[in-house]
């Protein structure tokens, strides 16, 4: 049962190229399936989330993170009466524009581009992937996704202005995105805040005492788990506490969004779009808990000295390869050399690097820059 404010697939603004209807899959289900069958989606398996695979095989990568975001998003969307098919497609596509090496790779690529008066933005890159780079169909380039999925790719995590991004004008930049897209940014955070506590603890980079002291919501549920299971292994108590933290964030989000929709008398998709602010968010108390968890992860995990060496490697690999192809464009694959006739060389190199997996970029580095990465 869809709520009045949900996106209805039969009212979709449609695809760029008309296609015959599928006998039993609707357009958002087809978009979800197109994303799953895309090459860029498969490559997420070998892209770093926080830990590179050299650290351990147990931790999340960008594909398993994406699947977790899809799982959490489906639950929330169903409770709020949103369009679950659209939410699932948006969750599965939300990280498809990420380069190798997680946020370090993104920063390094952006820094390299800025030296040429350009920049790198993973949402814009994701749009280029689904609109142009994926070659699966005889009739058109890209995946020919519906307007609502393309709009969500761009607008789920931030607003873009039509002055700065005139090329995005078709995406209704002066309006809020539907709740289905607004949700993704928050479920993304719920997924990685909880998962990174888990992986950080498992990697022994975060201790139970540290987490408990800095993340009160975790401490509360851990104490409860200690009382309920005094005799089980610590990690099992940890798991019990963490799953309650996740459930607490999800339940608060569902409750708080429902309250706001009621308060603001939101009765249609048009009301959602016309609202001056985004409607999806946590209650003030849980928003505070979200910030505490995030700040703790930044200071103790993402910026921890233990990950420094890997980050240094990643930055060097991206920068040196970028400069290598800039000096020797004839060493790029032929399809990219051809693109360089129409676009700035820096943009073409950036697109090539951004699509790479961690494994592939290391191979390229060894081949072209002639050295092994330090911590391999
Ligand atoms: Mg994500």
Tab-separated table of C-alpha atoms and ligand atoms in Angstrom:
chain	number	residue	atom	x	y	z
A	1	UNK	CA	0.000	0.000	0.000
A	2	UNK	CA	1.563	3.246	-1.156
A	3	UNK	CA	1.094	6.408	0.887
A	4	UNK	CA	-0.260	9.538	-0.809
A	5	UNK	CA	3.194	11.147	-0.719
A	6	UNK	CA	4.992	8.166	-2.348
A	7	UNK	CA	6.278	8.079	-5.925
A	8	UNK	CA	3.958	6.072	-8.182
A	9	UNK	CA	5.611	4.135	-10.951
A	10	UNK	CA	2.701	4.770	-13.319
A	11	UNK	CA	3.310	8.524	-12.881
A	12	UNK	CA	7.046	8.277	-13.596
A	13	UNK	CA	8.448	10.992	-15.828
A	14	UNK	CA	9.861	8.118	-17.839
A	15	UNK	CA	12.997	7.137	-19.710
A	16	UNK	CA	15.019	9.091	-22.259
A	17	UNK	CA	14.331	6.466	-24.920
A	18	UNK	CA	10.880	4.916	-25.131
A	19	UNK	CA	10.841	1.191	-24.498
A	20	UNK	CA	8.019	-1.345	-24.636
A	21	UNK	CA	6.563	-2.290	-21.253
A	22	UNK	CA	7.740	-5.470	-19.602
A	23	UNK	CA	4.912	-7.979	-19.070
A	24	UNK	CA	5.464	-8.391	-15.305
A	25	UNK	CA	8.218	-6.048	-14.031
A	26	UNK	CA	7.405	-2.375	-13.516
A	27	UNK	CA	9.848	0.369	-14.552
A	28	UNK	CA	11.461	0.817	-11.114
A	29	UNK	CA	11.924	-2.946	-10.745
A	30	UNK	CA	13.557	-2.971	-14.173
A	31	UNK	CA	15.845	-0.104	-13.134
A	32	UNK	CA	16.858	-2.026	-10.013
A	33	UNK	CA	17.631	-5.052	-12.179
A	34	UNK	CA	19.588	-2.961	-14.701
A	35	UNK	CA	21.752	-1.622	-11.902
A	36	UNK	CA	22.432	-5.131	-10.567
A	37	UNK	CA	23.475	-6.298	-14.040
A	38	UNK	CA	25.745	-3.295	-14.661
A	39	UNK	CA	29.493	-3.721	-14.863
A	40	UNK	CA	30.113	-0.780	-12.550
A	41	UNK	CA	27.919	-2.503	-9.943
A	42	UNK	CA	29.979	-5.717	-10.076
A	43	UNK	CA	33.167	-3.713	-9.642
A	44	UNK	CA	31.941	-2.458	-6.242
A	45	UNK	CA	33.012	-5.846	-4.927
A	46	UNK	CA	36.654	-4.878	-5.246
A	47	UNK	CA	36.397	-1.292	-4.082
A	48	UNK	CA	37.327	-0.227	-0.585
A	49	UNK	CA	34.671	0.917	1.842
A	50	UNK	CA	36.935	1.686	4.821
A	51	UNK	CA	39.322	-1.262	4.962
A	52	UNK	CA	41.154	-2.509	1.892
A	53	UNK	CA	41.002	-6.228	1.342
A	54	UNK	CA	44.629	-6.562	2.378
A	55	UNK	CA	43.439	-5.897	5.916
A	56	UNK	CA	40.960	-8.793	6.178
A	57	UNK	CA	38.417	-10.655	4.057
A	58	UNK	CA	35.797	-10.319	6.801
A	59	UNK	CA	35.115	-6.648	6.446
A	60	UNK	CA	32.660	-4.735	4.289
A	61	UNK	CA	33.532	-3.679	0.796
A	62	UNK	CA	31.493	-1.222	-1.244
A	63	UNK	CA	29.258	-3.963	-2.628
A	64	UNK	CA	28.340	-5.510	0.727
A	65	UNK	CA	27.860	-2.000	2.143
A	66	UNK	CA	25.504	-1.267	-0.765
A	67	UNK	CA	23.507	-4.444	-0.054
A	68	UNK	CA	23.213	-3.433	3.618
A	69	UNK	CA	21.950	0.010	2.609
A	70	UNK	CA	19.366	-1.645	0.331
A	71	UNK	CA	18.189	-3.936	3.146
A	72	UNK	CA	17.767	-1.102	5.658
A	73	UNK	CA	16.150	1.185	3.075
A	74	UNK	CA	13.553	-1.416	2.075
A	75	UNK	CA	12.480	-1.870	5.702
A	76	UNK	CA	12.076	1.857	6.305
A	77	UNK	CA	10.366	2.518	2.964
A	78	UNK	CA	7.808	-0.252	3.534
A	79	UNK	CA	6.943	1.099	7.000
A	80	UNK	CA	6.434	4.615	5.634
A	81	UNK	CA	4.369	3.470	2.661
A	82	UNK	CA	7.030	4.623	0.202
A	83	UNK	CA	7.813	3.018	-3.138
A	84	UNK	CA	10.054	0.100	-2.147
A	85	UNK	CA	11.069	-0.704	-5.748
A	86	UNK	CA	12.344	2.836	-6.311
A	87	UNK	CA	14.099	2.887	-2.928
A	88	UNK	CA	15.820	-0.396	-3.690
A	89	UNK	CA	17.030	0.828	-7.088
A	90	UNK	CA	18.346	4.035	-5.484
A	91	UNK	CA	20.092	2.184	-2.658
A	92	UNK	CA	21.786	-0.239	-5.040
A	93	UNK	CA	23.020	2.564	-7.307
A	94	UNK	CA	23.966	5.089	-4.586
A	95	UNK	CA	27.716	4.292	-4.455
A	96	UNK	CA	28.241	3.256	-8.079
A	97	UNK	CA	30.247	6.423	-8.804
A	98	UNK	CA	32.875	5.819	-6.132
A	99	UNK	CA	36.493	5.491	-7.260
A	100	UNK	CA	38.933	2.894	-5.856
A	101	UNK	CA	40.300	3.359	-2.288
A	102	UNK	CA	37.160	4.854	-0.729
A	103	UNK	CA	37.201	8.487	0.312
A	104	UNK	CA	40.973	8.745	0.033
A	105	UNK	CA	40.741	7.841	-3.654
A	106	UNK	CA	37.983	10.381	-4.110
A	107	UNK	CA	40.017	13.151	-2.494
A	108	UNK	CA	43.133	12.302	-4.479
A	109	UNK	CA	41.212	12.259	-7.754
A	110	UNK	CA	39.528	15.558	-6.945
A	111	UNK	CA	42.886	17.144	-6.045
A	112	UNK	CA	44.396	15.940	-9.342
A	113	UNK	CA	41.443	17.374	-11.275
A	114	UNK	CA	41.583	20.742	-9.503
A	115	UNK	CA	45.097	21.254	-10.838
A	116	UNK	CA	43.354	21.416	-14.251
A	117	UNK	CA	40.486	23.651	-13.179
A	118	UNK	CA	38.122	20.645	-12.979
A	119	UNK	CA	36.805	18.567	-10.080
A	120	UNK	CA	35.556	15.077	-9.198
A	121	UNK	CA	32.120	14.464	-7.647
A	122	UNK	CA	30.935	10.882	-7.160
A	123	UNK	CA	27.235	11.678	-7.704
A	124	UNK	CA	27.942	13.367	-11.032
A	125	UNK	CA	30.235	10.503	-11.946
A	126	UNK	CA	27.487	7.980	-11.110
A	127	UNK	CA	25.159	9.803	-13.480
A	128	UNK	CA	27.767	9.621	-16.259
A	129	UNK	CA	28.109	5.869	-15.651
A	130	UNK	CA	24.397	5.140	-15.991
A	131	UNK	CA	23.861	7.647	-18.811
A	132	UNK	CA	26.900	6.998	-20.938
A	133	UNK	CA	29.606	4.537	-19.824
A	134	UNK	CA	27.554	1.366	-19.409
A	135	UNK	CA	27.232	-0.244	-22.831
A	136	UNK	CA	24.648	-3.026	-22.670
A	137	UNK	CA	21.924	-2.160	-25.132
A	138	UNK	CA	21.924	-1.954	-28.908
A	139	UNK	CA	19.519	0.998	-29.110
A	140	UNK	CA	21.252	3.485	-26.765
A	141	UNK	CA	24.262	4.189	-24.574
A	142	UNK	CA	23.847	3.820	-20.813
A	143	UNK	CA	21.085	2.078	-18.894
A	144	UNK	CA	18.201	4.363	-19.928
A	145	UNK	CA	16.975	4.602	-16.319
A	146	UNK	CA	13.769	6.391	-15.350
A	147	UNK	CA	13.868	10.072	-14.436
A	148	UNK	CA	13.215	9.327	-10.738
A	149	UNK	CA	16.263	7.057	-10.425
A	150	UNK	CA	18.529	9.532	-12.236
A	151	UNK	CA	17.177	12.376	-10.120
A	152	UNK	CA	17.815	10.351	-6.952
A	153	UNK	CA	21.395	9.577	-8.010
A	154	UNK	CA	22.085	13.306	-8.174
A	155	UNK	CA	19.977	14.637	-5.336
A	156	UNK	CA	19.955	11.940	-2.616
A	157	UNK	CA	22.805	13.358	-0.571
A	158	UNK	CA	23.015	17.047	-1.424
A	159	UNK	CA	21.472	19.889	-3.360
A	160	UNK	CA	22.932	21.186	-6.631
A	161	UNK	CA	22.246	24.703	-7.883
A	162	UNK	CA	21.141	25.391	-11.438
A	163	UNK	CA	23.642	28.293	-11.660
A	164	UNK	CA	26.596	26.029	-10.930
A	165	UNK	CA	25.234	22.971	-12.718
A	166	UNK	CA	23.176	24.147	-15.702
A	167	UNK	CA	23.603	20.693	-17.273
A	168	UNK	CA	21.439	19.270	-14.442
A	169	UNK	CA	18.525	21.677	-14.996
A	170	UNK	CA	16.140	18.868	-15.988
A	171	UNK	CA	16.381	17.423	-12.440
A	172	UNK	CA	14.090	20.026	-10.813
A	173	UNK	CA	16.950	21.510	-8.791
A	174	UNK	CA	14.713	24.062	-7.067
A	175	UNK	CA	12.575	21.247	-5.596
A	176	UNK	CA	13.313	18.669	-2.900
A	177	UNK	CA	13.781	15.084	-4.085
A	178	UNK	CA	11.048	12.537	-3.244
A	179	UNK	CA	11.250	10.887	0.195
A	180	UNK	CA	12.460	7.704	-1.495
A	181	UNK	CA	15.673	9.564	-2.416
A	182	UNK	CA	15.935	11.606	0.803
A	183	UNK	CA	15.924	8.366	2.753
A	184	UNK	CA	19.030	6.962	1.090
A	185	UNK	CA	21.460	9.433	2.601
A	186	UNK	CA	20.255	8.597	6.114
A	187	UNK	CA	20.167	4.819	5.660
A	188	UNK	CA	23.648	5.071	4.157
A	189	UNK	CA	24.795	6.635	7.423
A	190	UNK	CA	22.969	4.139	9.612
A	191	UNK	CA	24.610	1.343	7.615
A	192	UNK	CA	28.165	2.638	7.731
A	193	UNK	CA	28.127	4.018	11.259
A	194	UNK	CA	27.104	0.631	12.651
A	195	UNK	CA	29.185	-1.442	10.210
A	196	UNK	CA	32.336	0.605	10.815
A	197	UNK	CA	31.984	0.188	14.590
A	198	UNK	CA	31.740	-3.552	13.919
A	199	UNK	CA	34.709	-3.754	11.525
A	200	UNK	CA	36.773	-1.345	13.628
A	201	UNK	CA	36.197	-3.446	16.737
A	202	UNK	CA	36.908	-6.669	14.865
A	203	UNK	CA	40.117	-5.136	13.486
A	204	UNK	CA	41.079	-4.232	17.088
A	205	UNK	CA	41.421	-0.595	16.114
A	206	UNK	CA	38.532	0.338	18.412
A	207	UNK	CA	38.173	-1.028	21.942
A	208	UNK	CA	34.935	-1.685	23.767
A	209	UNK	CA	35.850	0.918	26.413
A	210	UNK	CA	36.599	3.582	23.795
A	211	UNK	CA	33.337	2.936	21.955
A	212	UNK	CA	31.354	2.902	25.198
A	213	UNK	CA	32.882	6.190	26.392
A	214	UNK	CA	32.369	8.090	23.140
A	215	UNK	CA	29.113	6.569	21.865
A	216	UNK	CA	26.584	6.624	24.756
A	217	UNK	CA	23.844	4.959	22.712
A	218	UNK	CA	26.113	1.939	22.249
A	219	UNK	CA	27.047	1.931	25.968
A	220	UNK	CA	23.361	1.846	26.900
A	221	UNK	CA	22.586	-1.189	24.748
A	222	UNK	CA	25.817	-2.914	25.730
A	223	UNK	CA	24.938	-2.683	29.413
A	224	UNK	CA	21.548	-4.163	28.594
A	225	UNK	CA	23.236	-7.001	26.684
A	226	UNK	CA	25.569	-7.629	29.644
A	227	UNK	CA	22.600	-8.014	31.948
A	228	UNK	CA	20.754	-10.332	29.533
A	229	UNK	CA	23.766	-12.480	28.507
A	230	UNK	CA	26.343	-12.326	31.305
A	231	UNK	CA	28.007	-15.592	30.223
A	232	UNK	CA	28.447	-15.357	26.458
A	233	UNK	CA	31.538	-14.254	24.518
A	234	UNK	CA	32.169	-10.512	24.482
A	235	UNK	CA	31.810	-10.294	20.696
A	236	UNK	CA	28.322	-11.800	20.896
A	237	UNK	CA	27.309	-9.184	23.471
A	238	UNK	CA	28.861	-6.593	21.175
A	239	UNK	CA	26.774	-7.896	18.264
A	240	UNK	CA	23.588	-7.834	20.348
A	241	UNK	CA	24.275	-4.233	21.387
A	242	UNK	CA	25.128	-3.105	17.866
A	243	UNK	CA	22.052	-4.627	16.286
A	244	UNK	CA	19.943	-2.725	18.844
A	245	UNK	CA	21.769	0.490	17.956
A	246	UNK	CA	20.903	-0.115	14.296
A	247	UNK	CA	17.283	-0.877	15.153
A	248	UNK	CA	17.130	2.230	17.368
A	249	UNK	CA	18.304	4.497	14.501
A	250	UNK	CA	15.916	2.866	12.021
A	251	UNK	CA	12.898	3.010	14.346
A	252	UNK	CA	13.587	6.640	15.231
A	253	UNK	CA	13.872	7.587	11.570
A	254	UNK	CA	10.555	5.897	10.722
A	255	UNK	CA	8.805	7.536	13.687
A	256	UNK	CA	10.266	10.970	13.171
A	257	UNK	CA	9.595	11.116	9.424
A	258	UNK	CA	5.998	9.980	9.996
A	259	UNK	CA	5.553	12.726	12.622
A	260	UNK	CA	6.960	15.425	10.367
A	261	UNK	CA	4.770	14.371	7.457
A	262	UNK	CA	1.777	14.619	9.746
A	263	UNK	CA	2.842	17.963	11.282
A	264	UNK	CA	3.507	19.584	7.930
A	265	UNK	CA	0.339	18.086	6.421
A	266	UNK	CA	2.229	16.432	3.585
A	267	UNK	CA	-0.368	14.699	1.430
A	268	UNK	CA	1.219	14.349	-1.984
A	269	UNK	CA	4.510	13.956	-3.783
A	270	UNK	CA	4.095	17.576	-4.850
A	271	UNK	CA	3.976	18.619	-1.157
A	272	UNK	CA	7.246	16.728	-0.555
A	273	UNK	CA	8.889	18.414	-3.536
A	274	UNK	CA	7.605	21.892	-2.629
A	275	UNK	CA	8.602	21.711	1.048
A	276	UNK	CA	11.455	24.206	1.709
A	277	UNK	CA	13.451	21.606	3.713
A	278	UNK	CA	14.084	17.910	3.361
A	279	UNK	CA	11.586	15.968	5.464
A	280	UNK	CA	13.639	12.863	6.174
A	281	UNK	CA	15.638	13.095	9.390
A	282	UNK	CA	16.138	11.783	12.921
A	283	UNK	CA	14.605	13.209	16.086
A	284	UNK	CA	16.859	15.802	17.795
A	285	UNK	CA	17.993	13.289	20.444
A	286	UNK	CA	18.922	10.567	17.947
A	287	UNK	CA	20.474	13.142	15.623
A	288	UNK	CA	22.817	13.928	18.520
A	289	UNK	CA	23.600	10.210	18.936
A	290	UNK	CA	24.264	9.916	15.201
A	291	UNK	CA	26.739	12.788	15.389
A	292	UNK	CA	28.514	11.260	18.383
A	293	UNK	CA	28.985	7.964	16.541
A	294	UNK	CA	30.154	9.695	13.383
A	295	UNK	CA	32.612	11.993	15.136
A	296	UNK	CA	34.036	9.053	17.074
A	297	UNK	CA	34.541	7.039	13.877
A	298	UNK	CA	36.271	9.979	12.215
A	299	UNK	CA	38.716	10.649	14.991
A	300	UNK	CA	39.440	7.050	16.030
A	301	UNK	CA	39.042	5.050	12.835
A	302	UNK	CA	39.034	6.982	9.553
A	303	UNK	CA	41.863	9.256	10.721
A	304	UNK	CA	43.634	6.613	12.800
A	305	UNK	CA	47.419	6.183	12.399
A	306	UNK	CA	46.839	2.465	11.675
A	307	UNK	CA	45.200	3.321	8.347
A	308	UNK	CA	47.716	6.062	7.470
A	309	UNK	CA	50.155	3.886	5.524
A	310	UNK	CA	47.384	2.478	3.323
A	311	UNK	CA	46.011	5.948	2.726
A	312	UNK	CA	49.438	7.229	1.737
A	313	UNK	CA	49.757	4.355	-0.751
A	314	UNK	CA	46.327	5.045	-2.201
A	315	UNK	CA	46.998	8.735	-2.655
A	316	UNK	CA	50.362	8.088	-4.304
A	317	UNK	CA	48.958	5.460	-6.682
A	318	UNK	CA	46.137	7.737	-7.865
A	319	UNK	CA	48.364	10.825	-8.252
A	320	UNK	CA	51.249	9.091	-10.009
A	321	UNK	CA	49.015	7.222	-12.442
A	322	UNK	CA	47.090	10.398	-13.224
A	323	UNK	CA	50.336	12.218	-14.022
A	324	UNK	CA	51.664	9.231	-15.982
A	325	UNK	CA	48.705	9.208	-18.413
A	326	UNK	CA	48.752	12.974	-18.621
A	327	UNK	CA	52.335	12.804	-19.869
A	328	UNK	CA	51.731	9.702	-22.008
A	329	UNK	CA	48.123	9.658	-23.256
A	330	UNK	CA	49.161	7.149	-25.935
A	331	UNK	CA	49.393	4.585	-23.103
A	332	UNK	CA	45.669	4.876	-22.376
A	333	UNK	CA	43.360	2.181	-23.837
A	334	UNK	CA	42.273	3.104	-27.368
A	335	UNK	CA	38.663	3.908	-26.384
A	336	UNK	CA	39.925	6.509	-23.893
A	337	UNK	CA	42.377	7.973	-26.392
A	338	UNK	CA	39.439	8.467	-28.734
A	339	UNK	CA	37.424	10.182	-26.006
A	340	UNK	CA	40.294	12.577	-25.406
A	341	UNK	CA	39.632	14.041	-28.848
A	342	UNK	CA	36.290	15.365	-27.557
A	343	UNK	CA	36.915	16.003	-23.841
A	344	UNK	CA	39.760	17.409	-21.743
A	345	UNK	CA	42.446	14.745	-21.222
A	346	UNK	CA	42.261	15.212	-17.436
A	347	UNK	CA	38.517	14.353	-17.491
A	348	UNK	CA	39.147	11.230	-19.560
A	349	UNK	CA	41.919	10.037	-17.220
A	350	UNK	CA	39.700	10.774	-14.228
A	351	UNK	CA	36.849	8.697	-15.715
A	352	UNK	CA	39.250	5.827	-16.402
A	353	UNK	CA	40.718	5.854	-12.881
A	354	UNK	CA	37.341	6.339	-11.164
A	355	UNK	CA	36.011	3.164	-12.760
A	356	UNK	CA	38.899	1.001	-11.540
A	357	UNK	CA	38.790	-1.526	-8.719
A	358	UNK	CA	41.493	-1.449	-6.039
A	359	UNK	CA	43.088	-4.536	-7.608
A	360	UNK	CA	43.149	-3.167	-11.121
A	361	UNK	CA	44.599	0.212	-10.172
A	362	UNK	CA	47.439	-1.521	-8.286
A	363	UNK	CA	48.197	-3.609	-11.382
A	364	UNK	CA	48.252	-0.474	-13.506
A	365	UNK	CA	50.529	1.189	-10.992
A	366	UNK	CA	52.986	-1.687	-11.028
A	367	UNK	CA	52.993	-1.774	-14.808
A	368	UNK	CA	53.333	1.948	-15.470
A	369	UNK	CA	54.993	3.397	-12.409
A	370	UNK	CA	57.279	0.422	-11.873
A	371	UNK	CA	57.140	0.142	-8.089
A	372	UNK	CA	55.316	-2.066	-5.644
A	373	UNK	CA	52.956	-0.493	-3.138
A	374	UNK	CA	54.628	-0.172	0.254
A	375	UNK	CA	52.286	-2.158	2.476
A	376	UNK	CA	51.508	-5.002	0.044
B	1	LIG	MG1	27.312	4.608	0.775
